[in-house]
Coordinates of C-alpha atoms in Angstrom, one line a residue:
M1289 CA -9.1 1.2 -1.3
S1290 CA -11.3 4.2 -2.2
C1291 CA -12.5 2.4 -5.4
H1292 CA -14.5 -0.1 -3.3
A1293 CA -16.5 2.7 -1.8
E1294 CA -17.0 4.0 -5.3
F1295 CA -18.3 0.5 -6.4
L1296 CA -20.8 0.6 -3.5
R1297 CA -21.9 4.1 -4.5
V1298 CA -22.6 3.0 -8.0
A1299 CA -24.2 -0.3 -7.1
A1300 CA -26.5 1.2 -4.4
D1301 CA -26.9 4.5 -6.3
S1302 CA -26.3 6.2 -3.0
A1303 CA -23.2 8.3 -2.1
A1304 CA -24.5 8.7 1.4
L1305 CA -24.7 4.9 2.0
A1306 CA -21.2 4.4 0.5
G1307 CA -19.7 7.2 2.5
A1308 CA -21.4 6.0 5.7
V1309 CA -20.2 2.4 5.3
R1310 CA -16.8 3.6 4.3
D1311 CA -16.4 5.8 7.3
D1312 CA -18.0 3.5 10.0
H1313 CA -20.3 0.6 9.1
R1314 CA -21.5 0.5 12.7
H1315 CA -23.2 3.9 12.3
A1316 CA -24.4 3.5 8.7
G1317 CA -28.0 2.5 9.6
L1318 CA -27.6 -1.1 8.5
P1319 CA -29.5 -4.0 10.0
D1320 CA -27.9 -5.6 13.1
G1321 CA -27.1 -8.8 11.2
E1322 CA -25.3 -6.9 8.4
V1323 CA -23.3 -4.9 11.0
A1324 CA -22.3 -8.2 12.6
L1325 CA -21.2 -9.7 9.2
L1326 CA -19.2 -6.6 8.5
D1327 CA -17.6 -6.8 11.9
F1328 CA -16.5 -10.3 11.0
V1329 CA -15.2 -9.1 7.6
E1330 CA -13.2 -6.4 9.4
T1331 CA -11.7 -9.0 11.8
V1332 CA -10.8 -11.3 8.9
T1333 CA -9.0 -8.4 7.2
L1334 CA -7.3 -6.8 10.2
A1335 CA -6.7 -9.7 12.7
P1336 CA -7.7 -13.0 11.1
F1337 CA -5.6 -14.9 13.7
T1338 CA -8.2 -13.9 16.3
V1339 CA -11.2 -15.5 14.5
G1340 CA -12.7 -18.4 16.4
A1341 CA -15.8 -20.2 17.4
A1342 CA -17.3 -17.2 19.2
H1343 CA -17.3 -15.2 15.9
W1344 CA -19.1 -18.0 14.0
A1345 CA -21.6 -18.5 16.8
G1346 CA -22.4 -14.8 16.9
L1347 CA -23.1 -14.8 13.2
R1348 CA -25.3 -17.8 13.4
A1349 CA -27.2 -16.1 16.2
H1350 CA -28.0 -13.3 13.6
G1351 CA -29.3 -15.9 11.2
W1352 CA -26.4 -16.4 8.9
S1353 CA -25.8 -19.9 7.7
D1354 CA -22.5 -21.7 7.7
A1355 CA -22.3 -21.4 3.9
E1356 CA -23.0 -17.7 4.1
I1357 CA -20.3 -17.2 6.7
A1358 CA -17.8 -19.1 4.7
R1359 CA -18.6 -17.1 1.6
A1360 CA -18.2 -13.9 3.5
A1361 CA -14.8 -15.1 4.8
L1362 CA -13.7 -16.2 1.3
G1363 CA -14.9 -13.0 -0.2
S1364 CA -13.0 -10.9 2.4
A1365 CA -9.9 -13.0 1.8
H1366 CA -10.2 -12.5 -2.0
F1367 CA -10.5 -8.7 -1.7
N1368 CA -7.4 -8.8 0.5
Y1369 CA -5.7 -10.4 -2.5
L1370 CA -7.0 -7.8 -4.9
N1371 CA -6.0 -4.9 -2.7
R1372 CA -2.5 -6.1 -2.3
V1373 CA -2.0 -6.7 -6.0
A1374 CA -3.2 -3.1 -6.7
D1375 CA -1.0 -1.6 -3.9
G1376 CA 2.0 -3.7 -4.6
V1377 CA 2.3 -2.7 -8.3
G1378 CA 1.4 0.9 -7.7
I1379 CA -2.1 1.0 -9.1
R1380 CA -3.8 4.3 -8.3
L1381 CA -7.2 5.7 -9.1
D1382 CA -7.4 7.3 -12.5
F1383 CA -10.8 8.9 -11.8
A1384 CA -12.1 11.3 -9.2
A1385 CA -13.7 9.3 -6.4
S1386 CA -16.3 10.8 -4.1
G1387 CA -14.3 10.0 -1.0
H1388 CA -11.1 8.7 0.3
L1389 CA -10.5 5.9 2.8
T1390 CA -7.7 6.3 5.3
P1391 CA -6.4 2.8 6.1
P1392 CA -5.8 1.9 9.8
S1393 CA -2.1 1.5 10.7
A1394 CA -0.7 -1.9 10.9
P1395 CA -0.6 -3.2 14.5
P1396 CA 2.9 -2.9 16.0
R1397 CA 5.0 -6.1 16.1
S1398 CA 7.9 -5.4 18.4
A1399 CA 8.2 -9.1 19.4
P1400 CA 8.4 -12.2 17.2
P1401 CA 5.1 -13.4 16.0
R1402 CA 3.1 -15.7 18.2
F1403 CA 1.0 -18.3 16.5
A1404 CA -2.6 -18.3 17.7
A1405 CA -4.8 -21.2 17.0
P1406 CA -8.4 -20.6 16.0
G1407 CA -11.0 -21.5 18.5
A1408 CA -12.2 -24.8 16.9
P1409 CA -10.6 -28.2 16.5
A1410 CA -11.3 -28.4 12.7
A1411 CA -12.9 -26.4 9.9
F1412 CA -16.3 -25.3 11.3
L1413 CA -18.1 -26.5 8.2
A1414 CA -17.1 -30.0 9.0
R1415 CA -19.9 -30.1 11.6
G1416 CA -22.4 -31.0 8.9
A1417 CA -23.2 -34.7 8.1
G1418 CA -20.9 -35.9 5.4
A1419 CA -19.0 -32.5 5.1
H1420 CA -15.8 -33.9 6.7
A1421 CA -15.8 -37.0 4.4
A1422 CA -16.3 -34.7 1.4
G1423 CA -13.4 -32.6 2.6
A1424 CA -11.2 -35.7 3.0
D1425 CA -12.1 -36.7 -0.6
A1426 CA -11.2 -33.3 -1.9
A1427 CA -7.9 -33.3 -0.1
A1428 CA -7.0 -36.9 -1.2
G1429 CA -3.8 -37.1 -3.1
L1430 CA -2.3 -33.8 -2.0
A1431 CA 1.3 -33.7 -0.8
S1432 CA 1.8 -32.8 2.8
D1433 CA 2.8 -29.3 1.8
E1434 CA -0.2 -28.6 -0.4
A1435 CA -2.6 -27.2 2.2
P1436 CA -4.9 -30.2 2.4
E1437 CA -6.8 -28.7 5.4
L1438 CA -7.6 -25.6 3.4
V1439 CA -9.0 -27.6 0.5
S1440 CA -11.0 -29.6 3.0
A1441 CA -12.4 -26.5 4.6
I1442 CA -13.8 -25.3 1.3
A1443 CA -14.9 -28.7 0.0
F1444 CA -18.5 -27.5 0.2
L1445 CA -17.6 -25.4 -2.9
P1446 CA -15.9 -28.1 -5.1
A1447 CA -15.2 -25.7 -8.0
V1448 CA -13.6 -23.2 -5.6
A1449 CA -11.6 -25.9 -3.9
R1450 CA -10.1 -27.0 -7.3
L1451 CA -9.4 -23.4 -8.3
V1452 CA -7.7 -22.6 -5.0
R1453 CA -5.6 -25.8 -5.3
D1454 CA -4.5 -24.8 -8.8
W1455 CA -4.1 -21.2 -7.7
R1456 CA -1.8 -22.2 -4.9
R1457 CA 0.4 -24.4 -7.2
Y1458 CA 0.7 -21.6 -9.7
H1459 CA 1.9 -19.0 -7.2
L1460 CA 4.4 -21.4 -5.6
A1461 CA 5.8 -22.6 -8.9
G1462 CA 9.3 -21.2 -9.5
T1463 CA 10.5 -18.7 -12.1
P1464 CA 14.1 -17.7 -12.9
A1465 CA 13.9 -14.6 -10.7
L1466 CA 11.8 -16.3 -8.0
P1467 CA 12.7 -20.0 -7.8
D1468 CA 10.8 -22.6 -5.9
A1469 CA 12.9 -22.4 -2.8
L1470 CA 12.7 -18.6 -2.5
R1471 CA 8.9 -18.8 -3.0
A1472 CA 8.8 -21.3 -0.1
R1473 CA 10.8 -19.1 2.1
I1474 CA 8.6 -16.1 1.3
A1475 CA 5.6 -18.3 2.1
L1476 CA 7.0 -19.2 5.5
Y1477 CA 8.0 -15.6 6.3
C1478 CA 4.5 -14.2 5.4
A1479 CA 2.7 -17.0 7.3
A1480 CA 4.8 -16.1 10.4
L1481 CA 3.9 -12.4 10.0
A1482 CA 0.3 -13.3 9.6
N1483 CA 0.3 -15.6 12.7
C1484 CA -1.0 -18.4 10.5
E1485 CA 0.4 -21.6 11.9
P1486 CA -1.1 -24.1 9.4
S1487 CA 0.3 -22.1 6.4
A1488 CA 3.6 -21.8 8.2
R1489 CA 3.7 -25.6 8.6
W1490 CA 2.9 -26.2 5.0
A1491 CA 5.5 -23.7 3.8
R1492 CA 8.1 -25.1 6.0
L1493 CA 7.5 -28.7 4.7
R1494 CA 7.8 -27.4 1.2
A1495 CA 11.0 -25.5 1.9
E1496 CA 12.6 -28.5 3.7
R1497 CA 11.7 -30.6 0.7
L1498 CA 13.5 -28.1 -1.5
G1499 CA 16.7 -28.2 0.7
V1500 CA 16.4 -24.9 2.5
D1501 CA 18.7 -24.8 5.6
G1502 CA 16.9 -25.3 8.9
A1503 CA 18.5 -22.3 10.6
V1504 CA 17.2 -20.1 7.8
L1505 CA 13.7 -21.5 8.2
D1506 CA 13.9 -21.0 12.0
A1507 CA 14.6 -17.3 11.4
L1508 CA 11.8 -16.9 8.9
A1509 CA 9.4 -18.7 11.2
A1510 CA 10.2 -16.1 13.8
G1511 CA 9.5 -13.3 11.4
A1512 CA 13.1 -12.4 10.8
A1513 CA 14.2 -11.6 7.2
D1514 CA 17.5 -13.1 6.0
D1515 CA 19.8 -10.2 5.0
S1516 CA 22.9 -12.3 4.4
D1517 CA 22.4 -12.6 0.6
E1518 CA 24.9 -10.8 -1.6
G1519 CA 23.6 -7.5 -2.9
G1520 CA 20.6 -7.5 -0.6
R1521 CA 18.2 -8.9 -3.2
E1522 CA 16.5 -11.4 -1.0
R1523 CA 16.2 -8.9 1.8
A1524 CA 14.5 -6.4 -0.6
V1525 CA 12.1 -9.2 -1.7
L1526 CA 11.2 -10.0 1.9
D1527 CA 10.8 -6.3 2.7
H1528 CA 8.2 -6.1 -0.1
A1529 CA 6.6 -9.2 1.3
R1530 CA 6.4 -7.7 4.8
R1531 CA 5.0 -4.4 3.5
L1532 CA 2.3 -6.1 1.5
T1533 CA 1.4 -8.5 4.3
L1534 CA 1.2 -6.0 7.2
E1535 CA 0.6 -2.5 5.6
P1536 CA -0.2 -2.8 1.9
A1537 CA -1.4 0.8 1.6
A1538 CA 2.1 1.9 2.4
A1539 CA 3.5 0.5 -0.8
R1540 CA 4.8 3.2 -3.2
E1541 CA 6.3 3.3 -6.7
E1542 CA 9.8 3.9 -5.2
H1543 CA 9.5 0.5 -3.5
V1544 CA 8.9 -1.1 -6.9
A1545 CA 11.7 1.0 -8.4
A1546 CA 14.1 -0.3 -5.7
L1547 CA 13.3 -3.9 -6.7
R1548 CA 14.0 -3.0 -10.4
T1549 CA 17.5 -1.8 -9.4
L1550 CA 18.2 -5.2 -8.0
G1551 CA 17.5 -7.0 -11.3
L1552 CA 13.7 -7.7 -11.1
D1553 CA 11.8 -6.7 -14.1
D1554 CA 8.2 -5.6 -14.1
R1555 CA 7.0 -9.2 -14.7
D1556 CA 9.0 -10.4 -11.7
V1557 CA 7.6 -7.6 -9.5
L1558 CA 4.1 -8.5 -10.5
Q1559 CA 4.7 -12.2 -9.8
L1560 CA 6.2 -11.4 -6.4
T1561 CA 3.2 -9.2 -5.5
M1562 CA 0.7 -11.8 -6.7
L1563 CA 2.5 -14.4 -4.6
V1564 CA 2.3 -12.3 -1.4
A1565 CA -1.3 -11.3 -2.2
Y1566 CA -2.3 -15.0 -2.7
L1567 CA -0.7 -15.9 0.6
S1568 CA -2.7 -13.1 2.3
F1569 CA -5.8 -14.8 0.8
E1570 CA -4.7 -18.2 2.1
H1571 CA -4.0 -17.0 5.6
R1572 CA -7.4 -15.4 5.9
A1573 CA -9.3 -18.3 4.4
V1574 CA -7.4 -20.8 6.7
L1575 CA -7.9 -18.8 9.8
A1576 CA -11.5 -17.5 9.2
L1577 CA -12.6 -21.1 8.5
G1578 CA -10.7 -22.7 11.3
A1579 CA -8.7 -25.0 9.0
G1580 CA -6.1 -26.8 10.9
G1581 CA -7.3 -25.4 14.2
R1582 CA -7.1 -27.2 17.6
D1583 CA -8.6 -27.0 21.0

């Protein structure tokens, strides 16, 4: 996303700083604590399933508070959402940027995904007195497939917790082209690709409640797309979901055009893209905050 480097150039009034951070933040002359925080943001973006207690402890050692770490995690997760919306609908820069960022290649996945639990038994913010109780209150009344652990993990930001709860419901609510059950299958598939076990569990519960066959769910949980649908529409939808989950910068206008030929209009493509982008946010928020983790 070259535009983010451009935002930094304008905000800092320094093309040199923006270029240095864009190219390699470790050699941009930043304070050690900021380098450590950007290392964490990089991990949240590229390999969130590896985040664990050692990352949080390292940031605390540099003086970052739990609230600051959580805000950095949520901010990174949110930009992962924004980037995927832009890539998934073919948004390109309409102005001359001072530099271009070449995204790293997605890690190879020759084997079925392996869920990796974060290195903490619960959301790391729940260490504080009363935080766990506050999280339980925030999650009260949620159905078992409504990500109660995620809501609990961000309970220290009540307004954000409410927004995320509503945001999740919005993206999982069915439309004629993307009904409830299909959205639940997409959610399970994306969680498997992202190695996010808690989100996979919630998505599977939702899909089961909507009557999706167990064999289909087993395949999706192993990262395998269902190509048995007549006309290949669901396979194309899942291909779009895979691309945006693992390598969003690879999305091109021809991919959107292919979805149109299968009967999705521009609104449908946007809603599909927003769903996958939201799921990428959720996976990073869940994993970076240790929600649903275990020893």
